Amino acid sequence: MSKTKGTFTQLELLRRDFLKAMAAAGVGAVATRVAAPGEAMAANPVVHGYGVTTAQLKDWSIMSKSIGIDMDFTGTNNSVGVYLRDVVASQLGDKVDIFIFESGTEDILGPQGIYLVIDEKNPELTLWDRTPDEWKHSEVVMGKDGKQYGVPVIGNADSFGYFPDKIGAEASGEQDISWEMFFESDKTRGRVAYDQTWTYSMPEAALYLQQSGKTQIKDVADMTKEEARAVVDYLVARKKAGQFRTLHSAFEEQVQLLTNREVDMINCWEPATREANNKLGAGTVRYAYTKEGYFKWGHGAYVAKQVADRGNINDVYKVLNYFLGGEYRALQARDRGYAGPNMDLGVEYAQKQGWAQDQIDALKATEAKVKRKFQKPFVSTTTPTNADAMEEEWQRFLNA
């Protein structure tokens, strides 16, 4: 785990704050309600979760009504250093049943026995067999050792937001746009915002260079020192040429840059374009289909090893199965624009619940969008083996 050691040293305060929050929230306590006169006290069993906030429902009580299990979820950001420190150093498995995080940790925590191997035959995992292999056997939840360490939760294929009228693209947003427009077009020079997080931005540049034949790169998500140097040499040249108007680092900045029309293109999360369109009008900003490919990511749900001896393993599997079902899929797609396994069940759920036709159509569009995007590379990872070399080169870009 040497590749993550550098990110651990500055996070002790965050870890203590997290543990205080867990204590204040009464993690480990059983949810209860006041019983009516003459009625025995009753309560749903509670499953405790910890992970990225994007996996949360806006209202977990919806799940409680559906499967009779409450969720006590504590969120974290997508910093792999914070996540690994909390899970490993703080022994969170003593209190948490389900961990949810992005790809990469299964290859560290799975073989160490911190994650249980998923029991694909558990009777509560009723939707497993019908879940597509592209989700359930993806690099997010399958270890490199061939073991199934997780259940897929959500995912997307990230690219960039853009104003069609500014770059001369079709207003519909259906056109494939090359990353060339982002990195080196005169049309966008000085009007591009680039995320300053290397794990998110550096592989996208590598993808463009690889797919355009400008540089040979074997794995854009895990570059060697020499490959990373070539990518940063290119980015430094583009920076000095004035291609980038600004570097950004937060979701709120993404939304602000788009809403204020400060840039014409920005590599960002898809929800940022949705938020911008809420203010600017539907279709003003588009989220790109690209010629070369995408930053494809996913979140997996992993089971703490302690669950095996806690007596609540079937409750945990009910929640895992819920993540594969139509209700969770529909709510995540509607509220966040994220896709996941079994999108057809999400459409079916929305129809049975009487959702408006435009919402149902949006779910169908999300299903089609993900199928289209997932046909192209590449799959991201939070734990590249060459992380030190990649980060060192990225610092050269930031300092240029």
PDB file of C-alpha atoms in Angstrom, residues 70-227:
ATOM      1  CA  ASP A  70     -33.209   1.108   7.640  1.00  0.00           C
ATOM      2  CA  MET A  71     -29.955   2.552   6.388  1.00  0.00           C
ATOM      3  CA  ASP A  72     -27.619   4.510   8.662  1.00  0.00           C
ATOM      4  CA  PHE A  73     -25.193   5.962   6.141  1.00  0.00           C
ATOM      5  CA  THR A  74     -22.144   8.121   6.814  1.00  0.00           C
ATOM      6  CA  GLY A  75     -20.720   9.820   3.756  1.00  0.00           C
ATOM      7  CA  THR A  76     -17.170  10.604   2.710  1.00  0.00           C
ATOM      8  CA  ASN A  77     -15.632  12.208  -0.362  1.00  0.00           C
ATOM      9  CA  ASN A  78     -13.880  10.270  -3.105  1.00  0.00           C
ATOM     10  CA  SER A  79     -10.380  10.636  -1.669  1.00  0.00           C
ATOM     11  CA  VAL A  80      -8.936   7.147  -1.606  1.00  0.00           C
ATOM     12  CA  GLY A  81      -6.517   8.219   1.142  1.00  0.00           C
ATOM     13  CA  VAL A  82      -9.339   9.251   3.477  1.00  0.00           C
ATOM     14  CA  TYR A  83     -11.292   6.121   2.644  1.00  0.00           C
ATOM     15  CA  LEU A  84      -8.457   3.641   3.182  1.00  0.00           C
ATOM     16  CA  ARG A  85      -7.363   5.315   6.393  1.00  0.00           C
ATOM     17  CA  ASP A  86     -10.858   5.193   7.856  1.00  0.00           C
ATOM     18  CA  VAL A  87     -11.540   1.633   6.794  1.00  0.00           C
ATOM     19  CA  VAL A  88      -8.171   0.159   7.723  1.00  0.00           C
ATOM     20  CA  ALA A  89      -6.705   2.280  10.533  1.00  0.00           C
ATOM     21  CA  SER A  90     -10.007   2.933  12.261  1.00  0.00           C
ATOM     22  CA  GLN A  91     -11.325  -0.624  11.970  1.00  0.00           C
ATOM     23  CA  LEU A  92     -14.659   0.664  10.706  1.00  0.00           C
ATOM     24  CA  GLY A  93     -15.773  -2.853   9.910  1.00  0.00           C
ATOM     25  CA  ASP A  94     -16.455  -3.225  13.631  1.00  0.00           C
ATOM     26  CA  LYS A  95     -19.343  -0.772  13.192  1.00  0.00           C
ATOM     27  CA  VAL A  96     -20.049  -0.613   9.456  1.00  0.00           C
ATOM     28  CA  ASP A  97     -21.644  -3.376   7.379  1.00  0.00           C
ATOM     29  CA  ILE A  98     -21.356  -2.017   3.839  1.00  0.00           C
ATOM     30  CA  PHE A  99     -18.601   0.099   2.308  1.00  0.00           C
ATOM     31  CA  ILE A 100     -19.234   1.923  -0.970  1.00  0.00           C
ATOM     32  CA  PHE A 101     -16.368   3.287  -3.015  1.00  0.00           C
ATOM     33  CA  GLU A 102     -14.893   3.570  -6.482  1.00  0.00           C
ATOM     34  CA  SER A 103     -12.780   1.037  -8.332  1.00  0.00           C
ATOM     35  CA  GLY A 104      -9.346   0.117  -7.042  1.00  0.00           C
ATOM     36  CA  THR A 105      -9.873  -0.619  -3.363  1.00  0.00           C
ATOM     37  CA  GLU A 106     -11.119  -4.138  -4.069  1.00  0.00           C
ATOM     38  CA  ASP A 107      -7.606  -5.083  -5.160  1.00  0.00           C
ATOM     39  CA  ILE A 108      -6.140  -3.826  -1.871  1.00  0.00           C
ATOM     40  CA  LEU A 109      -8.767  -4.608   0.757  1.00  0.00           C
ATOM     41  CA  GLY A 110     -10.198  -7.734  -0.850  1.00  0.00           C
ATOM     42  CA  PRO A 111      -7.063  -9.890  -0.739  1.00  0.00           C
ATOM     43  CA  GLN A 112      -6.362  -8.604   2.796  1.00  0.00           C
ATOM     44  CA  GLY A 113      -9.692 -10.055   3.902  1.00  0.00           C
ATOM     45  CA  ILE A 114     -11.183  -6.697   4.886  1.00  0.00           C
ATOM     46  CA  TYR A 115     -13.925  -7.233   2.293  1.00  0.00           C
ATOM     47  CA  LEU A 116     -15.862 -10.483   2.255  1.00  0.00           C
ATOM     48  CA  VAL A 117     -16.111 -12.312  -1.047  1.00  0.00           C
ATOM     49  CA  ILE A 118     -19.665 -11.880  -2.331  1.00  0.00           C
ATOM     50  CA  ASP A 119     -21.841 -14.963  -1.933  1.00  0.00           C
ATOM     51  CA  GLU A 120     -23.548 -14.987  -5.331  1.00  0.00           C
ATOM     52  CA  LYS A 121     -25.900 -17.733  -4.144  1.00  0.00           C
ATOM     53  CA  ASN A 122     -27.214 -15.893  -1.082  1.00  0.00           C
ATOM     54  CA  PRO A 123     -31.027 -16.275  -1.287  1.00  0.00           C
ATOM     55  CA  GLU A 124     -31.534 -12.544  -0.729  1.00  0.00           C
ATOM     56  CA  LEU A 125     -29.486 -11.672  -3.827  1.00  0.00           C
ATOM     57  CA  THR A 126     -32.396 -12.440  -6.135  1.00  0.00           C
ATOM     58  CA  LEU A 127     -31.407 -10.040  -8.938  1.00  0.00           C
ATOM     59  CA  TRP A 128     -27.839 -11.233  -9.336  1.00  0.00           C
ATOM     60  CA  ASP A 129     -28.370 -13.697 -12.179  1.00  0.00           C
ATOM     61  CA  ARG A 130     -30.216 -11.176 -14.331  1.00  0.00           C
ATOM     62  CA  THR A 131     -27.637  -8.426 -13.763  1.00  0.00           C
ATOM     63  CA  PRO A 132     -25.484  -7.895 -16.882  1.00  0.00           C
ATOM     64  CA  ASP A 133     -21.914  -9.177 -16.741  1.00  0.00           C
ATOM     65  CA  GLU A 134     -20.607  -5.780 -17.871  1.00  0.00           C
ATOM     66  CA  TRP A 135     -21.699  -4.481 -14.470  1.00  0.00           C
ATOM     67  CA  LYS A 136     -21.362  -7.375 -12.049  1.00  0.00           C
ATOM     68  CA  HIS A 137     -18.025  -8.559 -13.424  1.00  0.00           C
ATOM     69  CA  SER A 138     -16.538  -5.133 -14.069  1.00  0.00           C
ATOM     70  CA  GLU A 139     -13.173  -3.978 -12.743  1.00  0.00           C
ATOM     71  CA  VAL A 140     -15.025  -2.033 -10.055  1.00  0.00           C
ATOM     72  CA  VAL A 141     -16.230  -5.089  -8.163  1.00  0.00           C
ATOM     73  CA  MET A 142     -14.064  -7.969  -9.432  1.00  0.00           C
ATOM     74  CA  GLY A 143     -10.593  -8.306  -7.998  1.00  0.00           C
ATOM     75  CA  LYS A 144      -7.590  -8.932 -10.185  1.00  0.00           C
ATOM     76  CA  ASP A 145      -7.402 -12.257  -8.373  1.00  0.00           C
ATOM     77  CA  GLY A 146     -10.721 -13.220  -9.997  1.00  0.00           C
ATOM     78  CA  LYS A 147     -12.795 -12.996  -6.827  1.00  0.00           C
ATOM     79  CA  GLN A 148     -16.118 -11.154  -6.583  1.00  0.00           C
ATOM     80  CA  TYR A 149     -15.561  -8.558  -3.868  1.00  0.00           C
ATOM     81  CA  GLY A 150     -18.471  -6.232  -4.543  1.00  0.00           C
ATOM     82  CA  VAL A 151     -21.897  -5.549  -5.993  1.00  0.00           C
ATOM     83  CA  PRO A 152     -22.213  -2.739  -8.576  1.00  0.00           C
ATOM     84  CA  VAL A 153     -24.108   0.314  -7.361  1.00  0.00           C
ATOM     85  CA  ILE A 154     -23.897   3.236  -9.787  1.00  0.00           C
ATOM     86  CA  GLY A 155     -21.649   4.434 -12.566  1.00  0.00           C
ATOM     87  CA  ASN A 156     -21.255   6.860 -15.419  1.00  0.00           C
ATOM     88  CA  ALA A 157     -18.927   7.843 -18.234  1.00  0.00           C
ATOM     89  CA  ASP A 158     -17.549  11.341 -17.694  1.00  0.00           C
ATOM     90  CA  SER A 159     -16.474  13.719 -20.443  1.00  0.00           C
ATOM     91  CA  PHE A 160     -16.957  17.484 -20.698  1.00  0.00           C
ATOM     92  CA  GLY A 161     -19.699  20.061 -20.686  1.00  0.00           C
ATOM     93  CA  TYR A 162     -19.870  22.515 -23.582  1.00  0.00           C
ATOM     94  CA  PHE A 163     -21.969  25.212 -25.210  1.00  0.00           C
ATOM     95  CA  PRO A 164     -22.876  23.908 -28.701  1.00  0.00           C
ATOM     96  CA  ASP A 165     -23.231  27.390 -30.163  1.00  0.00           C
ATOM     97  CA  LYS A 166     -19.732  28.333 -29.006  1.00  0.00           C
ATOM     98  CA  ILE A 167     -17.932  25.443 -30.668  1.00  0.00           C
ATOM     99  CA  GLY A 168     -20.116  25.068 -33.745  1.00  0.00           C
ATOM    100  CA  ALA A 169     -21.645  21.756 -32.721  1.00  0.00           C
ATOM    101  CA  GLU A 170     -25.138  20.381 -33.249  1.00  0.00           C
ATOM    102  CA  ALA A 171     -27.578  21.831 -30.731  1.00  0.00           C
ATOM    103  CA  SER A 172     -29.038  18.381 -30.011  1.00  0.00           C
ATOM    104  CA  GLY A 173     -25.912  17.206 -28.219  1.00  0.00           C
ATOM    105  CA  GLU A 174     -25.981  13.909 -30.129  1.00  0.00           C
ATOM    106  CA  GLN A 175     -22.815  14.626 -32.090  1.00  0.00           C
ATOM    107  CA  ASP A 176     -19.538  12.959 -31.099  1.00  0.00           C
ATOM    108  CA  ILE A 177     -17.062  15.693 -30.142  1.00  0.00           C
ATOM    109  CA  SER A 178     -13.334  15.010 -30.177  1.00  0.00           C
ATOM    110  CA  TRP A 179     -11.184  15.765 -27.152  1.00  0.00           C
ATOM    111  CA  GLU A 180      -9.121  17.713 -29.679  1.00  0.00           C
ATOM    112  CA  MET A 181     -11.692  20.493 -29.347  1.00  0.00           C
ATOM    113  CA  PHE A 182     -10.988  20.547 -25.623  1.00  0.00           C
ATOM    114  CA  PHE A 183      -7.209  20.348 -25.653  1.00  0.00           C
ATOM    115  CA  GLU A 184      -5.969  22.107 -28.763  1.00  0.00           C
ATOM    116  CA  SER A 185      -8.623  23.786 -30.887  1.00  0.00           C
ATOM    117  CA  ASP A 186      -8.256  27.482 -31.695  1.00  0.00           C
ATOM    118  CA  LYS A 187     -12.042  27.726 -31.271  1.00  0.00           C
ATOM    119  CA  THR A 188     -11.741  27.075 -27.550  1.00  0.00           C
ATOM    120  CA  ARG A 189      -8.322  28.504 -26.726  1.00  0.00           C
ATOM    121  CA  GLY A 190      -8.548  30.485 -23.508  1.00  0.00           C
ATOM    122  CA  ARG A 191     -12.110  29.269 -22.923  1.00  0.00           C
ATOM    123  CA  VAL A 192     -11.453  25.838 -21.366  1.00  0.00           C
ATOM    124  CA  ALA A 193     -11.654  24.912 -17.674  1.00  0.00           C
ATOM    125  CA  TYR A 194      -9.575  21.911 -16.636  1.00  0.00           C
ATOM    126  CA  ASP A 195      -9.929  19.991 -13.369  1.00  0.00           C
ATOM    127  CA  GLN A 196      -6.743  20.267 -11.326  1.00  0.00           C
ATOM    128  CA  THR A 197      -7.190  16.786  -9.818  1.00  0.00           C
ATOM    129  CA  TRP A 198      -4.706  14.565 -11.615  1.00  0.00           C
ATOM    130  CA  THR A 199      -6.641  11.327 -11.190  1.00  0.00           C
ATOM    131  CA  TYR A 200      -9.555  12.905 -13.033  1.00  0.00           C
ATOM    132  CA  SER A 201      -7.807  15.028 -15.680  1.00  0.00           C
ATOM    133  CA  MET A 202      -4.486  13.442 -16.555  1.00  0.00           C
ATOM    134  CA  PRO A 203      -5.941  10.180 -17.942  1.00  0.00           C
ATOM    135  CA  GLU A 204      -8.329  12.155 -20.185  1.00  0.00           C
ATOM    136  CA  ALA A 205      -5.388  13.909 -21.830  1.00  0.00           C
ATOM    137  CA  ALA A 206      -3.612  10.569 -22.136  1.00  0.00           C
ATOM    138  CA  LEU A 207      -6.695   9.070 -23.771  1.00  0.00           C
ATOM    139  CA  TYR A 208      -6.735  11.779 -26.423  1.00  0.00           C
ATOM    140  CA  LEU A 209      -3.018  11.399 -27.130  1.00  0.00           C
ATOM    141  CA  GLN A 210      -3.339   7.614 -27.258  1.00  0.00           C
ATOM    142  CA  GLN A 211      -6.417   7.472 -29.481  1.00  0.00           C
ATOM    143  CA  SER A 212      -5.125  10.168 -31.850  1.00  0.00           C
ATOM    144  CA  GLY A 213      -1.817   8.329 -32.243  1.00  0.00           C
ATOM    145  CA  LYS A 214       0.247  11.209 -30.876  1.00  0.00           C
ATOM    146  CA  THR A 215       1.743   9.118 -28.066  1.00  0.00           C
ATOM    147  CA  GLN A 216       1.873   5.400 -27.296  1.00  0.00           C
ATOM    148  CA  ILE A 217       0.332   4.658 -23.886  1.00  0.00           C
ATOM    149  CA  LYS A 218      -0.561   1.163 -22.747  1.00  0.00           C
ATOM    150  CA  ASP A 219      -2.922   2.039 -19.870  1.00  0.00           C
ATOM    151  CA  VAL A 220      -4.085   5.661 -19.639  1.00  0.00           C
ATOM    152  CA  ALA A 221      -5.363   5.098 -16.091  1.00  0.00           C
ATOM    153  CA  ASP A 222      -2.029   3.745 -14.855  1.00  0.00           C
ATOM    154  CA  MET A 223       0.841   5.322 -16.787  1.00  0.00           C
ATOM    155  CA  THR A 224       4.522   4.624 -16.426  1.00  0.00           C
ATOM    156  CA  LYS A 225       6.892   7.449 -15.540  1.00  0.00           C
ATOM    157  CA  GLU A 226       7.862   7.876 -19.185  1.00  0.00           C
ATOM    158  CA  GLU A 227       4.253   7.854 -20.394  1.00  0.00           C
TER     159      GLU A 227
END
